[in-house]
Amino acid sequence: MSTSVIEPGTRLAGRYRLDDRVSEAGGSTFWKATDEILARSVAVLTFAPGFPRVNDVVTAARAASRLTDPRLTQVFDADDSGERAYVVSEWVTGETLEDLLAQGPMEADRAAAFLLEAAEALTSAHAAGLAHLCLTPHNLVWTSGGTVKITGLGVEAVLSGAESDTPALDDVQGLGAMLYAALTGHWPGGEGTVLPPAPTGPDGRPLPPSQVRAGIPHNLDAVVGRALGLAVPGAPERFDSPAAFADSLAKVPRSPLPFVPLVGSTPPSVVSRPDSNPDGTAKMSAPAAQPIPPVQTVPDSARMRPPQPPQRTQSPQQHTTGGHRAGGGQGSFNKPLVAVVVVVVLIVVAVGGWALSRMGDDNGDKNAKGRTTTSPSQPAQPVSTKLKPDKAEVLDPRGRDDTARQNPEYAIDGKSSTVWKSQFYTDAHYGKLQSGLGLLVDMGKTTTVDKVVVKAPNGGAGTLEIRVGDSGTQSMTKVGEGSGTGTDSIDAKNAKGRYVLLWYTKLPTFGRYMIELKDVEVYGSR
């Protein structure tokens, strides 16, 4: 249920028309809206009646509006003087760092360039006395225009209640964590992202990036170590500000921006990460401006063999014997040779026919007496049965607390009378704020999953991906796909893993864009 009495179509200040409710949490609602005076899309934040931090949010937004760095989300308007308080800011479209890393970690030189832009932007914010305090992979965006953008400066900290006596160190920590994630695909911070956690050493601290992924230069290892306080040989004391982080990162070799042409922009290149590619296929990118040529399929017999000149052949009618040349013009066949050729052909035909008949006997479904036979070499297949999950929980990339109150166990309790419902959105793609939303089913131990039967009300089709693995994160292997409405039986291809994730990349609609699940049945063997 919405926490705001404001409905789509409402106009604020006589110019901001609220078009789509994108998300809501904790008493604030995020909208896609239209500035009717300037005829452009904007983002609007509104608040439920009695929201306790309205004045603080508006004050933080007004402070952020004075910043001019284009890499920081621009705040256009903020007001709490009337009946309805609001904050109006730039509508940002693109892919978050979290979205990009779903494909795998970035190439080292591009990760350095990506985070240098973020560090320089935060340097300008700190120079104006503002800090972010809530940096996660969700706050760093590769825009559809081919630029880097930081979202949520000032406002997000107030909404979440984040405070700090050392804001510069906190933002350095956030920058270092995002660089770590860009290099390795793992998150060394706390919650708030679906990225897998960073591997840790005996001291419980994250391992340096070079110990997680091969090929990371020592100078980038040192930058991350100084930002996160990791023990990296040759790394001096920790950075004390985003400016120091940016200065150090500026000395590291990196790719120039933009990575790609601004029109039809695509994200920074990534390298394959077998443990996190969501569709289970290995992806390898090529350096910019050097496309990989198409692969030419060459038969095995033609490889490693120099080209052969064309050979001339003679038909039997053109073949002459020495007797013919000596005899002065009478052409004749070499009769013994012809006879040999005919005999050989007959033998080949006979042997071939016999072989085909034998193949038919071997591969047929019946033996000589007409009885059906079974090959004794085929191993017995494990019996697929309905398995009982241990528990279920909501997997939300934005890590909102309200997901815990949605009773996800209703989806696995075997009762058609109970239905798990997610929060609702106003479009099928989450307002481009996140890549998906899902239900994570814990089977208790590694299981061979044959199929997943999803029972939901009838509605408008979405895109439901079934992912299986042992990580319990978004980055598990995709094994099948369905619509997320009605009754779907989705083949899981005997995938192995402890967790089964129902991941909705496009929301179905049941009057509203949301997820509704009556029951989820997992079939397989243990």
C-alpha positions as a printed Julia matrix, in Angstrom:
526×3 Matrix{Float64}:
  0.0     0.0     0.0
  1.28    3.43   -0.87
  2.57    5.55    1.98
  1.77    8.76    0.09
 -1.62   10.38   -0.53
 -0.26   11.99   -3.69
 -1.43   10.27   -6.87
 -0.12   10.24  -10.47
 -1.19   13.34  -12.37
 -0.7    15.65   -9.37
  1.06   18.95  -10.17
  3.5    20.5    -7.73
  4.29   24.23   -7.82
  2.06   24.44  -10.89
  4.7    22.87  -13.15
  5.92   19.43  -12.02
  3.46   16.77  -13.17
  3.93   13.45  -11.36
  3.73   10.75  -14.04
  4.97    7.44  -12.6
  5.53    6.31   -9.04
  8.89    4.53   -9.33
  9.44    3.36   -5.76
  8.66    4.16   -2.17
 10.26    3.3     1.13
 10.36    4.66    4.65
  7.79    7.4     4.06
  9.33    8.91    0.92
  8.21    8.32   -2.67
 10.35    8.62   -5.79
  8.6     9.73   -8.99
  9.34   10.18  -12.64
  7.77   13.51  -13.5
  7.6    16.18  -16.2
  8.62   19.81  -15.84
  5.87   21.26  -17.99
  7.53   24.66  -18.29
 10.86   23.33  -19.61
  9.3    20.22  -21.22
 11.78   17.74  -19.74
 11.72   14.67  -17.54
 12.71   15.19  -13.91
 12.9    13.11  -10.74
 10.7    14.2    -7.83
 10.87   13.09   -4.2
  7.74   13.53   -2.1
  6.99   12.66    1.51
  4.18   11.08    3.49
  2.27   13.27    5.93
  4.21   13.51    9.19
  7.51   12.38    7.69
  9.98   13.47   10.42
 12.99   14.54    8.34
 11.36   16.65    5.64
 13.16   19.86    6.62
 16.54   18.11    6.78
 16.07   16.52    3.34
 15.05   19.82    1.75
 17.99   21.62    3.4
 20.44   18.99    2.1
 18.93   19.22   -1.38
 19.26   23.0    -1.44
 22.91   22.69   -0.43
 23.5    20.15   -3.22
 21.8    22.45   -5.75
 24.72   24.88   -5.45
 27.15   22.32   -6.9
 27.95   22.65  -10.59
 29.98   19.52  -11.31
 28.08   17.71  -14.12
 29.1    14.34  -12.65
 26.85   14.98   -9.64
 23.09   14.69   -9.98
 21.74   18.23  -10.34
 19.05   19.45   -7.93
 16.65   21.86   -9.61
 14.16   22.73   -6.89
 13.33   21.95   -3.25
 10.51   23.32   -1.12
  8.89   22.53    2.21
  6.91   25.72    2.73
  3.6    24.5     1.38
  1.26   21.6     2.06
  3.38   19.2     0.0
  7.14   19.22    0.39
  9.2    18.03   -2.57
 12.68   17.83   -4.09
 13.14   18.03   -7.86
 16.33   16.76   -9.47
 17.81   15.53  -12.72
 16.3    12.38  -14.23
 19.3    10.07  -14.75
 19.11    7.15  -17.18
 21.8     4.52  -17.62
 23.3     1.5   -15.88
 24.56    1.5   -12.31
 27.92    0.02  -11.38
 25.93   -2.85   -9.9
 24.27   -3.47  -13.28
 27.6    -3.37  -15.12
 29.25   -5.82  -12.76
 26.47   -8.37  -13.26
 28.38   -9.16  -16.48
 31.77   -9.44  -14.78
 34.54   -7.19  -13.44
 35.86   -4.3   -15.51
 39.18   -4.17  -17.27
 41.68   -2.57  -14.88
 42.39    0.53  -16.98
 38.69    1.26  -17.41
 37.9     0.69  -13.76
 40.56    3.28  -12.94
 39.06    5.8   -15.36
 35.52    5.15  -14.1
 36.43    5.71  -10.43
 38.68    8.68  -11.14
 35.62   10.51  -12.48
 33.7     9.66   -9.32
 36.58   10.73   -7.06
 36.97   14.08   -8.82
 33.22   14.7    -8.53
 33.26   14.0    -4.8
 36.34   16.18   -4.42
 34.31   19.12   -5.71
 31.47   18.25   -3.31
 33.8    18.1    -0.28
 35.34   21.41   -1.3
 31.84   22.86   -0.91
 31.39   21.18    2.48
 29.13   18.31    1.34
 29.66   14.56    1.73
 27.77   11.57    0.38
 28.19    8.98    3.23
 26.12    6.3     1.43
 28.23    5.28   -1.57
 27.3     1.89   -2.99
 27.43    0.43   -6.53
 23.85    1.67   -6.94
 24.97    5.32   -6.66
 27.5     5.27   -9.51
 25.89    5.38  -12.95
 27.21    4.98  -16.5
 24.65    7.23  -18.21
 22.99    6.61  -21.55
 24.98    9.63  -22.76
 28.3     7.91  -22.07
 29.28    9.82  -18.91
 29.72    9.05  -15.2
 27.17   10.29  -12.67
 26.92   10.07   -8.86
 23.38   10.05   -7.47
 21.95   10.75   -4.02
 24.49   13.3    -2.73
 23.32   14.73    0.6
 19.71   13.6     0.32
 20.31    9.85    0.62
 22.32   10.26    3.83
 19.48   12.2     5.47
 16.84    9.7     4.3
 18.83    6.79    5.73
 19.82    8.65    8.92
 23.56    8.32    8.16
 25.84   10.65   10.16
 29.61   10.81   10.54
 32.3    12.67   12.42
 34.79   11.79    9.63
 32.87   12.34    6.36
 36.01   12.56    4.22
 37.27    9.19    5.41
 33.83    7.64    4.94
 33.64    8.77    1.32
 37.21    7.59    0.68
 36.12    4.22    2.05
 33.15    4.25   -0.33
 35.34    5.12   -3.33
 37.82    2.38   -2.44
 35.02   -0.17   -2.07
 33.6     0.73   -5.48
 37.06    0.48   -7.09
 37.51   -2.92   -5.41
 34.14   -4.02   -6.83
 34.94   -2.71  -10.32
 38.23   -4.66  -10.37
 37.01   -7.92   -8.86
 33.22   -8.08   -9.1
 33.04   -8.51   -5.3
 31.84   -6.01   -2.69
 34.07   -5.36    0.36
 31.5    -3.23    2.17
 28.35   -4.13    4.06
 24.88   -4.72    2.65
 23.04   -2.68    0.05
 24.14   -4.57   -3.08
 23.58   -7.98   -4.67
 27.27   -8.33   -5.54
 28.94  -11.3    -3.84
 30.98  -10.38   -0.75
 34.74  -10.03   -1.05
 36.84  -13.03    0.01
 38.55  -12.46    3.35
 41.89  -13.46    4.85
 42.68  -14.93    8.27
 42.2   -11.5     9.86
 38.66  -11.27    8.5
 39.51   -8.35    6.23
 39.01   -8.41    2.45
 41.88   -9.85    0.45
 43.69   -7.39   -1.84
 42.19   -7.26   -5.35
 45.23   -8.96   -6.92
 44.59  -12.02   -4.75
 41.0   -12.21   -5.93
 41.58  -11.74   -9.65
 44.81  -12.25  -11.55
 46.4    -9.47  -13.57
 45.51   -6.44  -11.42
 48.47   -4.02  -11.38
 50.23   -3.36   -8.07
 49.55    0.38   -8.28
 45.78   -0.23   -8.32
 46.19   -2.74   -5.49
 47.94    0.01   -3.52
 45.19    2.59   -4.21
 42.52    0.2    -2.98
 44.63   -0.75    0.05
 45.15    2.87    1.06
 41.42    3.6     0.71
 40.22    0.55    2.65
 43.09    0.19    5.1
 44.22   -3.17    3.69
 47.75   -4.49    4.14
 49.32   -4.01    0.71
 53.15   -4.13    0.45
 54.56   -0.75   -0.51
 51.36    1.16    0.24
 51.84    4.14    2.63
 49.25    5.58    5.01
 45.54    5.75    4.21
 44.04    8.53    2.12
 42.53   11.32    4.17
 40.22   12.78    1.5
 38.64   12.08   -1.91
 41.14   14.59   -3.36
 44.09   12.44   -2.22
 42.37    9.33   -3.63
 41.84   11.12   -6.97
 45.44   12.38   -7.11
 46.8     8.86   -6.61
 44.4     7.31   -9.11
 45.29    9.96  -11.7
 48.83    8.52  -11.8
 47.6     5.05  -12.8
 47.39    4.14  -16.52
 43.76    4.19  -17.61
 41.51    4.36  -20.66
 40.43    7.82  -21.83
 36.8     8.9   -21.64
 34.4     8.48  -23.27
 34.86    4.74  -23.6
 32.5     4.61  -26.57
 30.73    7.08  -28.91
 28.11    9.14  -27.14
 25.37    8.08  -29.57
 24.23    4.54  -28.81
 26.55    4.44  -25.81
 27.42    1.1   -24.23
 28.97    0.51  -20.81
 32.67    0.24  -20.07
 34.19   -3.03  -21.19
 34.11   -5.93  -18.78
 36.01   -9.18  -18.68
 34.43  -12.57  -18.2
 33.7   -13.78  -14.68
 32.49  -17.37  -14.76
 31.22  -17.26  -11.19
 28.95  -14.29  -11.7
 27.72  -14.15  -15.27
 23.92  -14.23  -14.81
 23.12  -16.19  -17.97
 25.91  -18.74  -17.48
 27.84  -17.88  -20.64
 31.42  -16.6   -20.78
 31.74  -13.09  -22.22
 35.03  -11.59  -23.37
 35.33   -8.01  -24.51
 37.83   -6.57  -26.95
 39.84   -3.35  -26.45
 38.16   -0.21  -27.7
 38.4     0.49  -31.45
 39.8    -3.0   -32.12
 36.83   -5.21  -33.01
 37.35   -8.95  -33.02
 37.18  -10.3   -36.59
 34.57  -12.97  -37.3
 35.75  -16.5   -36.73
 36.24  -18.53  -39.89
 35.29  -22.17  -39.46
 38.02  -24.37  -40.87
 37.71  -28.16  -41.15
 40.22  -30.09  -39.06
 41.63  -31.64  -42.19
 42.53  -28.24  -43.63
 44.4   -26.89  -40.59
 48.19  -26.68  -40.55
 48.36  -27.62  -44.23
 49.76  -25.3   -46.94
 47.48  -24.46  -49.85
 47.64  -27.06  -52.61
 47.72  -26.14  -56.31
 44.75  -27.37  -58.33
 45.36  -30.82  -59.84
 44.35  -31.76  -63.3
 42.47  -35.05  -63.66
 41.89  -37.16  -66.7
 38.79  -39.11  -67.47
 39.13  -42.71  -68.64
 38.31  -41.55  -72.15
 41.35  -39.24  -72.12
 43.74  -41.79  -70.69
 46.08  -43.18  -73.38
 48.61  -45.94  -73.29
 52.02  -46.04  -74.7
 50.79  -48.49  -77.34
 48.25  -45.93  -78.5
 50.86  -43.22  -78.91
 53.1   -45.58  -80.75
 50.28  -46.92  -82.89
 49.61  -43.68  -84.66
 46.08  -42.52  -83.73
 43.9   -45.56  -82.76
 42.44  -44.79  -79.28
 41.85  -47.74  -76.93
 40.83  -48.43  -73.29
 43.1   -50.08  -70.81
 40.67  -53.0   -70.39
 42.39  -54.74  -67.45
 42.38  -51.47  -65.48
 38.71  -50.85  -66.21
 37.84  -54.36  -65.05
 39.69  -53.82  -61.77
 37.88  -50.52  -61.18
 34.47  -52.12  -61.79
 35.21  -54.94  -59.36
 36.39  -52.5   -56.67
 33.22  -50.38  -57.07
 30.99  -53.43  -56.73
 32.82  -54.52  -53.59
 32.51  -51.02  -52.03
 28.78  -50.9   -52.78
 28.21  -54.34  -51.29
 30.2   -53.57  -48.12
 28.47  -50.22  -47.7
 25.02  -51.81  -47.98
 25.95  -54.45  -45.42
 27.28  -51.78  -43.01
 24.11  -49.7   -43.31
 21.96  -52.71  -42.59
 24.04  -53.48  -39.51
 23.7   -49.87  -38.33
 19.97  -50.13  -38.73
 19.94  -53.28  -36.63
 22.13  -51.74  -33.91
 20.27  -48.44  -33.68
 16.74  -49.72  -34.09
 14.25  -49.95  -31.31
 13.59  -53.66  -31.81
 15.68  -56.81  -32.05
 15.41  -59.56  -34.67
 12.36  -61.07  -32.97
 10.52  -57.74  -32.77
 10.94  -57.26  -29.0
 11.91  -53.85  -27.67
 15.46  -53.76  -26.3
 17.17  -51.46  -23.8
 20.84  -50.57  -24.03
 22.59  -51.93  -20.94
 25.18  -49.15  -21.11
 22.75  -46.34  -20.19
 23.08  -45.33  -16.51
 19.96  -45.13  -14.4
 18.62  -41.59  -14.14
 17.98  -40.12  -10.66
 14.32  -39.88   -9.76
 12.99  -36.31   -9.79
 10.72  -35.55   -6.85
  9.18  -32.48   -5.29
 11.64  -31.07   -2.76
 10.92  -29.02    0.35
 12.81  -25.71    0.58
 14.24  -24.54    3.91
 13.27  -20.89    3.59
 12.72  -17.98    1.2
 13.68  -14.33    1.28
 13.35  -11.26   -0.93
 16.43  -10.31   -2.98
 16.27   -6.56   -3.6
 19.31   -4.8    -5.17
 18.48   -1.61   -3.3
 18.48   -3.37    0.07
 15.33   -1.73    1.4
 14.15   -2.77    4.84
 10.47   -3.05    3.88
 11.15   -6.26    1.92
 11.45   -8.15    5.22
  7.79   -7.49    5.97
  6.46   -9.01    2.75
  6.11  -12.61    4.04
  8.12  -14.34    1.27
  7.48  -17.7     3.02
  3.95  -17.56    1.58
  5.51  -18.53   -1.77
  6.86  -21.86   -0.47
  4.28  -22.92    2.14
  2.38  -25.12   -0.33
 -0.9   -23.25    0.24
 -2.66  -21.68   -2.73
 -4.63  -19.48   -0.3
 -1.48  -17.54    0.7
  0.19  -15.24   -1.82
  3.52  -13.42   -1.61
  3.27   -9.93   -3.08
  6.21   -7.61   -3.68
  5.97   -3.86   -3.48
  4.52   -2.38   -6.67
  6.02   -0.16   -9.34
  4.53    1.97  -12.07
  6.37    0.39  -14.99
  7.72   -3.03  -15.83
 11.38   -1.98  -15.63
 11.49   -0.51  -12.1
 11.79    3.03  -13.44
 15.32    2.11  -14.56
 16.45    2.31  -10.95
 17.44   -1.36  -10.65
 18.01   -4.41  -12.82
 15.46   -6.67  -11.18
 13.81   -8.04   -8.04
 13.55  -11.62   -6.92
 12.71  -14.38   -4.48
 15.67  -16.42   -3.21
 14.72  -19.99   -2.24
 17.18  -21.78    0.05
 17.1   -25.58   -0.45
 19.32  -26.18    2.6
 22.09  -27.98    0.72
 23.38  -28.47   -2.8
 20.59  -29.93   -4.93
 20.16  -31.13   -8.51
 17.26  -29.03   -9.82
 15.23  -30.62  -12.62
 12.44  -28.06  -12.95
 10.75  -25.21  -11.11
  6.98  -24.88  -11.19
  5.83  -21.31  -10.56
  2.17  -20.74   -9.69
  0.91  -17.17   -9.92
 -2.35  -15.41  -10.78
 -3.1   -14.77  -14.43
 -1.87  -11.4   -15.64
  0.26   -9.54  -18.14
  3.49  -11.43  -18.86
  6.83  -10.28  -17.48
 10.27  -11.87  -17.75
 11.14  -14.36  -15.02
 14.59  -15.94  -14.98
 15.38  -19.06  -12.95
 18.95  -18.99  -11.61
 20.67  -21.75   -9.65
 23.93  -21.74   -7.69
 25.63  -21.82   -4.31
 26.25  -18.09   -3.85
 22.73  -16.97   -2.94
 23.12  -13.76   -5.0
 21.88  -12.28   -8.26
 25.02  -13.51  -10.02
 24.03  -17.19  -10.16
 23.73  -19.13  -13.42
 20.6   -18.57  -15.47
 19.05  -21.94  -16.41
 15.57  -21.09  -17.7
 12.99  -18.4   -18.34
  9.24  -17.89  -18.03
  6.55  -15.21  -17.9
  5.87  -15.09  -14.14
  2.1   -15.39  -14.64
 -0.3   -18.32  -14.51
  1.38  -21.69  -14.04
  4.91  -21.94  -15.45
  6.89  -25.18  -15.52
 10.47  -24.1   -16.24
 13.16  -26.63  -17.15
 16.22  -26.11  -14.9
 18.43  -28.47  -16.93
 19.53  -30.47  -13.86
 21.5   -27.52  -12.56
 23.26  -27.96   -9.23
 23.19  -25.5    -6.33
 21.85  -24.76   -2.9
 19.84  -21.72   -3.96
 17.1   -21.23   -6.56
 16.49  -17.6    -7.5
 13.31  -16.4    -9.2
 14.67  -13.18  -10.72
 12.25  -10.8   -12.45
 14.07   -8.61  -14.99
 10.7    -7.37  -16.25
  7.73   -7.15  -13.92
  4.43   -8.82  -14.78
  1.27   -6.85  -14.14
 -1.66   -7.91  -11.99
 -3.39   -4.56  -12.24
 -0.11   -3.13  -10.92
  3.46   -3.9   -11.86
  4.55   -6.25   -9.11
  5.34   -9.89   -8.28
  2.62  -12.2    -6.98
  3.41  -15.84   -6.18
  0.95  -18.42   -4.87
  3.43  -21.26   -4.74
  6.9   -22.22   -5.93
  7.64  -25.93   -6.35
 11.19  -27.21   -6.88
 11.66  -30.67   -8.39
 14.93  -32.56   -8.46
 17.1   -34.84   -6.35
 19.51  -34.56   -3.44
